[in-house]
Amino acid sequence: MPRVFSGIQPTGEPHLGNLLGAVRYWVEDQRLGDCFYCVVDLHALTIPGEAADLRKATTTMATLLLAAGLDPDACTLFVQSHVPAHTQLSWLLECTVSFGELRRMTQFKDKSSKGGEEAARAGLFTYPVLMAADILLYDTDRVPVGDDQRQHLELTRDLASRFNTRYGQTFVVPEASIPPAGRGARIMDLQEPLKKMSKSSESPQGTIGLFDDPATVERKVKRAVTDTDSGPDAVRYDPLTKPGVANLLELLAIAEGTGIEEVAGRYTQYGPLKADLAAAVVSLLEPIQASYRAWASDPSAVAEVLAAGAKHADGIARATLARAYDAVGLVAPA
Ligand code: ATP
Ligand code: LTN
């Protein structure tokens, strides 16, 4: 079975992009591979936030992943900071990556642009190295992520190959597993359809939260930005010239499990498309929200899943770390 690893940050409110671009594929993969899914709480420290919020968001995210369909009997779910090898391997990889490589990462450029590079945390700069450590510790074959993580995955592959060349075969070189275009790889913001839907978005009206109630979903979908085209072929899938409409069509096709062209063929006006999309999103979210309430009513069950997950992950991660320590010439304690 292929080894699968992916992670999600406990920052902000999880949204439809996280579900459709990543988490629903994690659920599918859990029967096909030996899957490790991680709430990457250390990555959340790269941007400002309150301790109490991080504490709460970590449990909320783990609970939500279970509610979305991760089965603790089928996969390993754990919290990054519970497995010390992640930060330990990260150091070896910081001594493998170059400053120039990290400077070219677009996520760093985007996220540091707000407050300026001078003020950005050094952890934001080295973020992709910790991510590479997450992945390489588990001898990962496949990493299911959204399109925005493509560059980080390329860096991870480069670091694994460079380390292997320099110190001898140590790491498996992983493949990114990104949904095909039109199947959730990059869900766009409903208000700013040229930007990806994001937890840290400045337009909460453009982001559908996985905890949004039906009235909120309806309002956000109804107000989604489209364009002023009218006439029989206004409703068509063209992400370049009609990004807002293309995003709505993609969302509806995914929610219904049908093809985009088939969905587009059913509409001539934006109003009915939006009404059907809102209903489809509400039906998609309802069972997840119900399951969330059930899991959340038993926090000790969630804690037990995470404890068992960390124990299993720790055993594997330690062995890989020991291999890497030995490869670079660190002397093991007697
Ligand atoms: P932020 O925008 O604050 O960086 P995020 O919303 O990207 O956060 P992450 O925890 O960084 O959330 O991502 C979890 C997973 O969701 C990743 O695999 C990422 O690629 C995927 N993802 C995030 N946003 C989208 C999106 N708009 N469309 C598709 N996939 C997405
Ligand atoms: N960088 C990712 C989150 C992340 C991740 C990982 C994804 C951290 N470690 C390991 C896949 C594998 C993000 O920002 N979405």
mmCIF file of C-alpha atoms and ligand atoms in Angstrom:
data_model
loop_
_atom_site.group_PDB
_atom_site.id
_atom_site.type_symbol
_atom_site.label_atom_id
_atom_site.label_comp_id
_atom_site.label_asym_id
_atom_site.label_seq_id
_atom_site.Cartn_x
_atom_site.Cartn_y
_atom_site.Cartn_z
ATOM 1 C CA MET A 1 0.000 0.000 0.000
ATOM 2 C CA PRO A 2 1.346 3.457 -0.795
ATOM 3 C CA ARG A 3 2.164 5.638 2.178
ATOM 4 C CA VAL A 4 0.101 8.847 2.165
ATOM 5 C CA PHE A 5 0.754 11.946 4.291
ATOM 6 C CA SER A 6 -0.963 15.307 4.474
ATOM 7 C CA GLY A 7 -1.427 18.154 6.916
ATOM 8 C CA ILE A 8 -3.778 21.025 7.673
ATOM 9 C CA GLN A 9 -3.168 24.081 9.829
ATOM 10 C CA PRO A 10 -5.366 24.861 12.833
ATOM 11 C CA THR A 11 -5.671 28.526 11.895
ATOM 12 C CA GLY A 12 -8.887 30.345 11.120
ATOM 13 C CA GLU A 13 -12.058 28.623 10.102
ATOM 14 C CA PRO A 14 -11.837 25.591 7.822
ATOM 15 C CA HIS A 15 -13.614 26.241 4.536
ATOM 16 C CA LEU A 16 -15.009 24.622 1.440
ATOM 17 C CA GLY A 17 -11.637 24.900 -0.342
ATOM 18 C CA ASN A 18 -9.982 22.793 2.377
ATOM 19 C CA LEU A 19 -12.739 20.185 2.092
ATOM 20 C CA LEU A 20 -12.944 19.977 -1.699
ATOM 21 C CA GLY A 21 -9.253 20.462 -2.465
ATOM 22 C CA ALA A 22 -7.835 18.251 0.241
ATOM 23 C CA VAL A 23 -9.864 16.635 3.001
ATOM 24 C CA ARG A 24 -12.381 14.775 0.839
ATOM 25 C CA TYR A 25 -9.464 13.166 -1.011
ATOM 26 C CA TRP A 26 -7.936 12.196 2.341
ATOM 27 C CA VAL A 27 -11.180 10.392 3.166
ATOM 28 C CA GLU A 28 -11.140 8.565 -0.189
ATOM 29 C CA ASP A 29 -7.472 7.638 0.173
ATOM 30 C CA GLN A 30 -7.748 6.089 3.602
ATOM 31 C CA ARG A 31 -8.940 2.745 2.189
ATOM 32 C CA LEU A 32 -6.320 2.760 -0.588
ATOM 33 C CA GLY A 33 -3.160 3.639 1.292
ATOM 34 C CA ASP A 34 -1.447 3.660 4.658
ATOM 35 C CA CYS A 35 -2.484 7.210 5.512
ATOM 36 C CA PHE A 36 -1.129 9.704 8.035
ATOM 37 C CA TYR A 37 -3.033 12.947 8.538
ATOM 38 C CA CYS A 38 -1.658 15.668 10.736
ATOM 39 C CA VAL A 39 -3.004 18.833 12.369
ATOM 40 C CA VAL A 40 0.092 20.986 11.905
ATOM 41 C CA ASP A 41 -0.082 23.162 14.994
ATOM 42 C CA LEU A 42 3.609 24.184 14.824
ATOM 43 C CA HIS A 43 3.007 25.664 11.377
ATOM 44 C CA ALA A 44 0.228 27.799 12.877
ATOM 45 C CA LEU A 45 2.861 29.596 15.003
ATOM 46 C CA THR A 46 4.351 31.185 11.901
ATOM 47 C CA ILE A 47 1.669 33.888 11.916
ATOM 48 C CA PRO A 48 0.418 35.980 14.862
ATOM 49 C CA GLY A 49 -2.343 34.452 16.997
ATOM 50 C CA GLU A 50 -3.490 33.929 20.571
ATOM 51 C CA ALA A 51 -2.452 30.849 22.560
ATOM 52 C CA ALA A 52 -6.044 30.169 23.605
ATOM 53 C CA ASP A 53 -7.194 30.299 19.973
ATOM 54 C CA LEU A 54 -4.533 27.848 18.835
ATOM 55 C CA ARG A 55 -5.427 25.454 21.654
ATOM 56 C CA LYS A 56 -9.080 25.531 20.682
ATOM 57 C CA ALA A 57 -8.489 25.421 16.929
ATOM 58 C CA THR A 58 -6.290 22.328 17.194
ATOM 59 C CA THR A 59 -9.031 20.296 18.870
ATOM 60 C CA THR A 60 -11.671 21.760 16.575
ATOM 61 C CA MET A 61 -9.689 20.799 13.479
ATOM 62 C CA ALA A 62 -9.061 17.245 14.667
ATOM 63 C CA THR A 63 -12.751 16.875 15.533
ATOM 64 C CA LEU A 64 -13.766 18.255 12.152
ATOM 65 C CA LEU A 65 -11.496 15.829 10.299
ATOM 66 C CA LEU A 66 -13.188 12.939 12.086
ATOM 67 C CA ALA A 67 -16.583 14.474 11.286
ATOM 68 C CA ALA A 68 -15.613 14.790 7.616
ATOM 69 C CA GLY A 69 -15.070 11.047 7.487
ATOM 70 C CA LEU A 70 -11.563 10.160 8.634
ATOM 71 C CA ASP A 71 -11.845 6.785 10.316
ATOM 72 C CA PRO A 72 -9.343 6.210 13.125
ATOM 73 C CA ASP A 73 -9.401 2.485 12.304
ATOM 74 C CA ALA A 74 -8.383 3.193 8.718
ATOM 75 C CA CYS A 75 -5.848 6.018 9.069
ATOM 76 C CA THR A 76 -3.507 7.651 11.573
ATOM 77 C CA LEU A 77 -4.658 11.083 12.768
ATOM 78 C CA PHE A 78 -2.351 13.068 15.024
ATOM 79 C CA VAL A 79 -1.100 16.475 16.116
ATOM 80 C CA GLN A 80 2.303 17.585 14.784
ATOM 81 C CA SER A 81 3.714 18.853 18.108
ATOM 82 C CA HIS A 82 3.022 15.454 19.712
ATOM 83 C CA VAL A 83 5.788 13.911 17.602
ATOM 84 C CA PRO A 84 9.125 15.634 18.386
ATOM 85 C CA ALA A 85 10.892 14.164 15.344
ATOM 86 C CA HIS A 86 9.180 16.762 13.112
ATOM 87 C CA THR A 87 11.166 19.680 14.521
ATOM 88 C CA GLN A 88 14.301 17.539 14.885
ATOM 89 C CA LEU A 89 14.361 16.541 11.231
ATOM 90 C CA SER A 90 13.479 20.088 10.276
ATOM 91 C CA TRP A 91 16.904 21.238 11.491
ATOM 92 C CA LEU A 92 18.738 18.751 9.283
ATOM 93 C CA LEU A 93 16.703 19.959 6.338
ATOM 94 C CA GLU A 94 17.356 23.624 7.190
ATOM 95 C CA CYS A 95 20.987 22.659 6.732
ATOM 96 C CA THR A 96 20.086 21.150 3.348
ATOM 97 C CA VAL A 97 17.946 23.943 1.874
ATOM 98 C CA SER A 98 19.454 27.179 0.607
ATOM 99 C CA PHE A 99 18.423 30.697 1.538
ATOM 100 C CA GLY A 100 17.694 31.420 -2.129
ATOM 101 C CA GLU A 101 15.338 28.478 -2.448
ATOM 102 C CA LEU A 102 13.284 29.623 0.519
ATOM 103 C CA ARG A 103 13.224 33.198 -0.739
ATOM 104 C CA ARG A 104 11.575 32.015 -3.952
ATOM 105 C CA MET A 105 8.586 30.456 -2.171
ATOM 106 C CA THR A 106 5.491 32.352 -3.249
ATOM 107 C CA GLN A 107 3.573 31.582 -0.048
ATOM 108 C CA PHE A 108 6.280 33.369 1.944
ATOM 109 C CA LYS A 109 6.129 36.327 -0.419
ATOM 110 C CA ASP A 110 2.315 36.489 -0.158
ATOM 111 C CA LYS A 111 2.064 36.019 3.573
ATOM 112 C CA SER A 112 4.950 38.332 4.481
ATOM 113 C CA SER A 113 3.809 41.081 2.137
ATOM 114 C CA LYS A 114 1.151 42.304 4.574
ATOM 115 C CA GLY A 115 3.380 43.223 7.515
ATOM 116 C CA GLY A 116 6.605 43.409 5.485
ATOM 117 C CA GLU A 117 9.499 40.936 5.265
ATOM 118 C CA GLU A 118 11.427 42.688 8.042
ATOM 119 C CA ALA A 119 8.713 41.877 10.571
ATOM 120 C CA ALA A 120 7.837 38.397 9.244
ATOM 121 C CA ARG A 121 8.684 35.586 11.638
ATOM 122 C CA ALA A 122 11.730 33.546 10.665
ATOM 123 C CA GLY A 123 9.444 30.519 11.057
ATOM 124 C CA LEU A 124 7.318 31.810 8.179
ATOM 125 C CA PHE A 125 10.454 31.764 6.052
ATOM 126 C CA THR A 126 11.456 28.239 7.076
ATOM 127 C CA TYR A 127 7.857 26.968 7.025
ATOM 128 C CA PRO A 128 8.388 24.801 3.909
ATOM 129 C CA VAL A 129 11.299 23.020 5.587
ATOM 130 C CA LEU A 130 9.145 21.887 8.509
ATOM 131 C CA MET A 131 6.589 20.786 5.941
ATOM 132 C CA ALA A 132 9.254 18.742 4.134
ATOM 133 C CA ALA A 133 10.183 17.142 7.469
ATOM 134 C CA ASP A 134 6.515 16.256 8.084
ATOM 135 C CA ILE A 135 6.390 14.424 4.781
ATOM 136 C CA LEU A 136 9.823 12.776 4.660
ATOM 137 C CA LEU A 137 9.601 11.300 8.169
ATOM 138 C CA TYR A 138 6.929 8.864 7.003
ATOM 139 C CA ASP A 139 8.617 7.551 3.835
ATOM 140 C CA THR A 140 5.670 9.126 2.063
ATOM 141 C CA ASP A 141 4.829 8.147 -1.517
ATOM 142 C CA ARG A 142 1.885 10.520 -2.092
ATOM 143 C CA VAL A 143 0.868 13.878 -0.635
ATOM 144 C CA PRO A 144 -2.750 14.921 -1.354
ATOM 145 C CA VAL A 145 -2.888 18.741 -1.303
ATOM 146 C CA GLY A 146 -4.516 21.643 -3.105
ATOM 147 C CA ASP A 147 -2.798 23.377 -6.011
ATOM 148 C CA ASP A 148 -1.393 26.147 -3.762
ATOM 149 C CA GLN A 149 1.028 23.614 -2.228
ATOM 150 C CA ARG A 150 2.615 22.566 -5.528
ATOM 151 C CA GLN A 151 5.753 24.643 -5.018
ATOM 152 C CA HIS A 152 6.267 23.370 -1.463
ATOM 153 C CA LEU A 153 6.037 19.803 -2.730
ATOM 154 C CA GLU A 154 8.618 20.474 -5.424
ATOM 155 C CA LEU A 155 10.962 21.821 -2.755
ATOM 156 C CA THR A 156 10.334 18.739 -0.595
ATOM 157 C CA ARG A 157 11.295 16.508 -3.526
ATOM 158 C CA ASP A 158 14.429 18.554 -4.190
ATOM 159 C CA LEU A 159 15.502 18.371 -0.544
ATOM 160 C CA ALA A 160 14.909 14.616 -0.353
ATOM 161 C CA SER A 161 16.957 13.985 -3.517
ATOM 162 C CA ARG A 162 19.749 16.338 -2.451
ATOM 163 C CA PHE A 163 19.994 14.727 0.979
ATOM 164 C CA ASN A 164 20.059 11.249 -0.605
ATOM 165 C CA THR A 165 22.808 12.286 -3.020
ATOM 166 C CA ARG A 166 24.868 13.938 -0.324
ATOM 167 C CA TYR A 167 24.516 11.394 2.478
ATOM 168 C CA GLY A 168 23.285 8.188 0.865
ATOM 169 C CA GLN A 169 19.784 6.816 0.313
ATOM 170 C CA THR A 170 17.702 7.971 3.286
ATOM 171 C CA PHE A 171 14.369 9.396 2.153
ATOM 172 C CA VAL A 172 11.607 8.344 -0.207
ATOM 173 C CA VAL A 173 11.062 11.114 -2.792
ATOM 174 C CA PRO A 174 7.292 11.866 -2.560
ATOM 175 C CA GLU A 175 4.831 12.757 -5.312
ATOM 176 C CA ALA A 176 2.280 15.561 -4.961
ATOM 177 C CA SER A 177 -1.278 14.397 -5.545
ATOM 178 C CA ILE A 178 -3.221 17.455 -6.682
ATOM 179 C CA PRO A 179 -6.830 17.207 -7.921
ATOM 180 C CA PRO A 180 -7.250 17.726 -11.664
ATOM 181 C CA ALA A 181 -8.306 21.232 -12.767
ATOM 182 C CA GLY A 182 -12.026 21.646 -12.219
ATOM 183 C CA ARG A 183 -12.146 19.016 -9.451
ATOM 184 C CA GLY A 184 -11.287 21.165 -6.434
ATOM 185 C CA ALA A 185 -7.576 21.892 -6.945
ATOM 186 C CA ARG A 186 -8.158 25.599 -6.444
ATOM 187 C CA ILE A 187 -11.520 26.754 -5.140
ATOM 188 C CA MET A 188 -11.779 30.499 -5.549
ATOM 189 C CA ASP A 189 -13.049 33.186 -3.188
ATOM 190 C CA LEU A 190 -16.709 33.989 -3.944
ATOM 191 C CA GLN A 191 -16.100 37.740 -3.663
ATOM 192 C CA GLU A 192 -12.704 37.831 -5.357
ATOM 193 C CA PRO A 193 -12.743 34.956 -7.829
ATOM 194 C CA LEU A 194 -9.142 35.569 -8.905
ATOM 195 C CA LYS A 195 -7.942 34.668 -5.392
ATOM 196 C CA LYS A 196 -8.111 31.263 -3.766
ATOM 197 C CA MET A 197 -10.613 30.733 -0.984
ATOM 198 C CA SER A 198 -8.510 31.032 2.152
ATOM 199 C CA LYS A 199 -8.740 30.816 5.928
ATOM 200 C CA SER A 200 -6.824 34.034 6.227
ATOM 201 C CA SER A 201 -8.901 35.814 3.595
ATOM 202 C CA GLU A 202 -9.839 39.419 4.072
ATOM 203 C CA SER A 203 -13.277 38.797 2.595
ATOM 204 C CA PRO A 204 -15.143 36.472 4.968
ATOM 205 C CA GLN A 205 -18.179 36.853 2.680
ATOM 206 C CA GLY A 206 -16.218 35.097 -0.048
ATOM 207 C CA THR A 207 -15.291 32.088 2.076
ATOM 208 C CA ILE A 208 -17.819 29.370 2.886
ATOM 209 C CA GLY A 209 -16.947 28.027 6.322
ATOM 210 C CA LEU A 210 -17.571 24.364 7.022
ATOM 211 C CA PHE A 211 -19.523 25.452 10.110
ATOM 212 C CA ASP A 212 -21.700 27.983 8.249
ATOM 213 C CA ASP A 213 -25.446 27.513 8.781
ATOM 214 C CA PRO A 214 -27.819 27.199 5.807
ATOM 215 C CA ALA A 215 -28.890 30.862 5.873
ATOM 216 C CA THR A 216 -25.251 31.994 5.798
ATOM 217 C CA VAL A 217 -24.388 29.642 2.932
ATOM 218 C CA GLU A 218 -27.397 30.891 0.966
ATOM 219 C CA ARG A 219 -26.466 34.522 1.543
ATOM 220 C CA LYS A 220 -22.832 34.052 0.535
ATOM 221 C CA VAL A 221 -23.661 32.073 -2.605
ATOM 222 C CA LYS A 222 -26.358 34.544 -3.611
ATOM 223 C CA ARG A 223 -23.910 37.437 -3.331
ATOM 224 C CA ALA A 224 -21.097 35.624 -5.141
ATOM 225 C CA VAL A 225 -19.465 37.819 -7.766
ATOM 226 C CA THR A 226 -20.231 36.742 -11.346
ATOM 227 C CA ASP A 227 -20.270 39.102 -14.348
ATOM 228 C CA THR A 228 -22.749 41.113 -16.379
ATOM 229 C CA ASP A 229 -23.060 38.666 -19.296
ATOM 230 C CA SER A 230 -26.559 37.650 -20.239
ATOM 231 C CA GLY A 231 -28.106 35.621 -23.010
ATOM 232 C CA PRO A 232 -28.239 31.899 -23.660
ATOM 233 C CA ASP A 233 -24.513 31.182 -23.265
ATOM 234 C CA ALA A 234 -23.832 33.347 -20.188
ATOM 235 C CA VAL A 235 -23.542 30.206 -18.068
ATOM 236 C CA ARG A 236 -20.405 28.504 -19.356
ATOM 237 C CA TYR A 237 -17.193 27.189 -17.884
ATOM 238 C CA ASP A 238 -14.356 29.535 -18.744
ATOM 239 C CA PRO A 239 -12.046 30.130 -15.760
ATOM 240 C CA LEU A 240 -9.969 32.696 -17.670
ATOM 241 C CA THR A 241 -12.666 35.108 -18.769
ATOM 242 C CA LYS A 242 -15.482 34.118 -16.364
ATOM 243 C CA PRO A 243 -13.716 33.111 -13.130
ATOM 244 C CA GLY A 244 -16.687 33.750 -10.816
ATOM 245 C CA VAL A 245 -19.131 31.672 -12.858
ATOM 246 C CA ALA A 246 -16.538 28.943 -13.482
ATOM 247 C CA ASN A 247 -16.012 28.606 -9.731
ATOM 248 C CA LEU A 248 -19.760 28.247 -9.086
ATOM 249 C CA LEU A 249 -20.053 25.601 -11.809
ATOM 250 C CA GLU A 250 -17.079 23.689 -10.452
ATOM 251 C CA LEU A 251 -18.486 23.778 -6.922
ATOM 252 C CA LEU A 252 -21.878 22.518 -8.047
ATOM 253 C CA ALA A 253 -20.378 19.759 -10.199
ATOM 254 C CA ILE A 254 -18.264 18.525 -7.285
ATOM 255 C CA ALA A 255 -21.110 18.765 -4.780
ATOM 256 C CA GLU A 256 -23.390 16.782 -7.111
ATOM 257 C CA GLY A 257 -20.709 14.387 -8.290
ATOM 258 C CA THR A 258 -21.401 15.277 -11.926
ATOM 259 C CA GLY A 259 -19.389 16.901 -14.725
ATOM 260 C CA ILE A 260 -18.989 20.651 -15.168
ATOM 261 C CA GLU A 261 -20.285 20.695 -18.755
ATOM 262 C CA GLU A 262 -23.369 18.776 -17.728
ATOM 263 C CA VAL A 263 -24.058 21.270 -14.951
ATOM 264 C CA ALA A 264 -23.419 24.281 -17.209
ATOM 265 C CA GLY A 265 -25.828 22.905 -19.821
ATOM 266 C CA ARG A 266 -28.715 23.018 -17.356
ATOM 267 C CA TYR A 267 -28.688 26.800 -16.787
ATOM 268 C CA THR A 268 -29.141 29.975 -18.768
ATOM 269 C CA GLN A 269 -29.203 32.369 -15.786
ATOM 270 C CA TYR A 270 -27.082 32.887 -12.708
ATOM 271 C CA GLY A 271 -30.002 33.046 -10.208
ATOM 272 C CA PRO A 272 -31.126 29.411 -10.529
ATOM 273 C CA LEU A 273 -27.496 28.211 -10.640
ATOM 274 C CA LYS A 274 -26.817 29.979 -7.353
ATOM 275 C CA ALA A 275 -30.021 28.656 -5.753
ATOM 276 C CA ASP A 276 -29.117 25.062 -6.654
ATOM 277 C CA LEU A 277 -25.519 25.546 -5.565
ATOM 278 C CA ALA A 278 -26.570 26.898 -2.162
ATOM 279 C CA ALA A 279 -28.859 23.886 -1.648
ATOM 280 C CA ALA A 280 -26.115 21.466 -2.722
ATOM 281 C CA VAL A 281 -23.554 23.030 -0.378
ATOM 282 C CA VAL A 282 -26.014 22.939 2.517
ATOM 283 C CA SER A 283 -26.598 19.196 1.866
ATOM 284 C CA LEU A 284 -22.859 18.626 1.667
ATOM 285 C CA LEU A 285 -22.204 20.371 4.981
ATOM 286 C CA GLU A 286 -25.189 19.109 6.984
ATOM 287 C CA PRO A 287 -23.934 15.555 7.676
ATOM 288 C CA ILE A 288 -20.453 16.869 8.503
ATOM 289 C CA GLN A 289 -21.877 19.392 10.957
ATOM 290 C CA ALA A 290 -24.103 16.722 12.557
ATOM 291 C CA SER A 291 -21.168 14.358 12.925
ATOM 292 C CA TYR A 292 -19.085 17.232 14.322
ATOM 293 C CA ARG A 293 -21.661 17.789 17.065
ATOM 294 C CA ALA A 294 -21.565 14.079 17.933
ATOM 295 C CA TRP A 295 -17.740 13.920 18.135
ATOM 296 C CA ALA A 296 -17.558 17.266 19.958
ATOM 297 C CA SER A 297 -19.909 15.953 22.638
ATOM 298 C CA ASP A 298 -17.225 13.381 23.525
ATOM 299 C CA PRO A 299 -13.893 15.258 23.663
ATOM 300 C CA SER A 300 -12.148 12.391 25.427
ATOM 301 C CA ALA A 301 -12.873 10.129 22.433
ATOM 302 C CA VAL A 302 -11.154 12.661 20.168
ATOM 303 C CA ALA A 303 -8.230 12.932 22.591
ATOM 304 C CA GLU A 304 -7.886 9.146 22.573
ATOM 305 C CA VAL A 305 -7.776 9.042 18.778
ATOM 306 C CA LEU A 306 -5.040 11.687 18.783
ATOM 307 C CA ALA A 307 -3.039 9.940 21.496
ATOM 308 C CA ALA A 308 -3.128 6.608 19.647
ATOM 309 C CA GLY A 309 -2.301 8.390 16.393
ATOM 310 C CA ALA A 310 0.716 10.163 17.909
ATOM 311 C CA LYS A 311 2.016 6.923 19.411
ATOM 312 C CA HIS A 312 1.870 5.132 16.063
ATOM 313 C CA ALA A 313 3.325 8.112 14.165
ATOM 314 C CA ASP A 314 6.097 8.575 16.719
ATOM 315 C CA GLY A 315 7.396 5.028 16.256
ATOM 316 C CA ILE A 316 7.767 5.461 12.504
ATOM 317 C CA ALA A 317 9.107 9.023 12.700
ATOM 318 C CA ARG A 318 11.785 8.089 15.256
ATOM 319 C CA ALA A 319 13.144 5.350 13.027
ATOM 320 C CA THR A 320 13.430 7.684 10.018
ATOM 321 C CA LEU A 321 15.017 10.394 12.146
ATOM 322 C CA ALA A 322 17.592 7.921 13.491
ATOM 323 C CA ARG A 323 18.477 6.968 9.899
ATOM 324 C CA ALA A 324 18.901 10.632 8.942
ATOM 325 C CA TYR A 325 20.960 11.474 12.064
ATOM 326 C CA ASP A 326 23.258 8.588 11.331
ATOM 327 C CA ALA A 327 23.552 9.514 7.648
ATOM 328 C CA VAL A 328 24.806 13.044 8.395
ATOM 329 C CA GLY A 329 27.320 11.783 10.960
ATOM 330 C CA LEU A 330 25.677 12.572 14.292
ATOM 331 C CA VAL A 331 26.977 10.141 16.889
ATOM 332 C CA ALA A 332 24.232 8.163 18.635
ATOM 333 C CA PRO A 333 24.307 8.289 22.467
ATOM 334 C CA ALA A 334 25.845 5.159 24.004
HETATM 335 P P1 ATP B 1 -4.312 29.863 4.486
HETATM 336 O O1 ATP B 1 -5.079 30.323 3.310
HETATM 337 O O2 ATP B 1 -4.508 30.686 5.708
HETATM 338 O O3 ATP B 1 -2.890 29.565 4.160
HETATM 339 P P2 ATP B 1 -5.521 27.458 3.914
HETATM 340 O O4 ATP B 1 -6.943 27.750 3.801
HETATM 341 O O5 ATP B 1 -4.685 27.338 2.690
HETATM 342 O O6 ATP B 1 -4.883 28.478 4.896
HETATM 343 P P3 ATP B 1 -4.232 25.092 4.972
HETATM 344 O O7 ATP B 1 -4.297 24.476 6.300
HETATM 345 O O8 ATP B 1 -2.983 25.814 4.685
HETATM 346 O O9 ATP B 1 -5.423 26.097 4.737
HETATM 347 O O10 ATP B 1 -4.505 24.001 3.851
HETATM 348 C C1 ATP B 1 -5.031 22.723 4.047
HETATM 349 C C2 ATP B 1 -5.243 22.068 2.706
HETATM 350 O O11 ATP B 1 -6.298 22.704 1.992
HETATM 351 C C3 ATP B 1 -4.021 22.138 1.780
HETATM 352 O O12 ATP B 1 -3.862 20.896 1.124
HETATM 353 C C4 ATP B 1 -4.375 23.212 0.786
HETATM 354 O O13 ATP B 1 -3.739 23.027 -0.446
HETATM 355 C C5 ATP B 1 -5.874 23.012 0.668
HETATM 356 N N1 ATP B 1 -6.538 24.252 0.237
HETATM 357 C C6 ATP B 1 -6.524 25.428 0.903
HETATM 358 N N2 ATP B 1 -7.233 26.357 0.239
HETATM 359 C C7 ATP B 1 -7.725 25.745 -0.876
HETATM 360 C C8 ATP B 1 -8.537 26.180 -1.971
HETATM 361 N N3 ATP B 1 -9.009 27.420 -2.033
HETATM 362 N N4 ATP B 1 -8.843 25.283 -2.937
HETATM 363 C C9 ATP B 1 -8.375 24.013 -2.859
HETATM 364 N N5 ATP B 1 -7.604 23.543 -1.876
HETATM 365 C C10 ATP B 1 -7.273 24.393 -0.873
HETATM 366 N N1 LTN B 2 1.701 23.851 4.097
HETATM 367 C C1 LTN B 2 0.404 23.249 4.078
HETATM 368 C C2 LTN B 2 0.086 22.541 5.361
HETATM 369 C C3 LTN B 2 1.059 21.432 5.624
HETATM 370 C C4 LTN B 2 1.175 20.218 4.898
HETATM 371 C C5 LTN B 2 2.238 19.502 5.507
HETATM 372 C C6 LTN B 2 0.506 19.689 3.799
HETATM 373 C C7 LTN B 2 2.021 21.409 6.588
HETATM 374 N N2 LTN B 2 2.710 20.250 6.542
HETATM 375 C C8 LTN B 2 2.642 18.258 5.018
HETATM 376 C C9 LTN B 2 0.935 18.434 3.317
HETATM 377 C C10 LTN B 2 1.976 17.741 3.933
HETATM 378 C C11 LTN B 2 -0.575 24.362 3.801
HETATM 379 O O1 LTN B 2 -0.299 25.484 4.030
HETATM 380 N N3 LTN B 2 -1.702 24.050 3.325
#
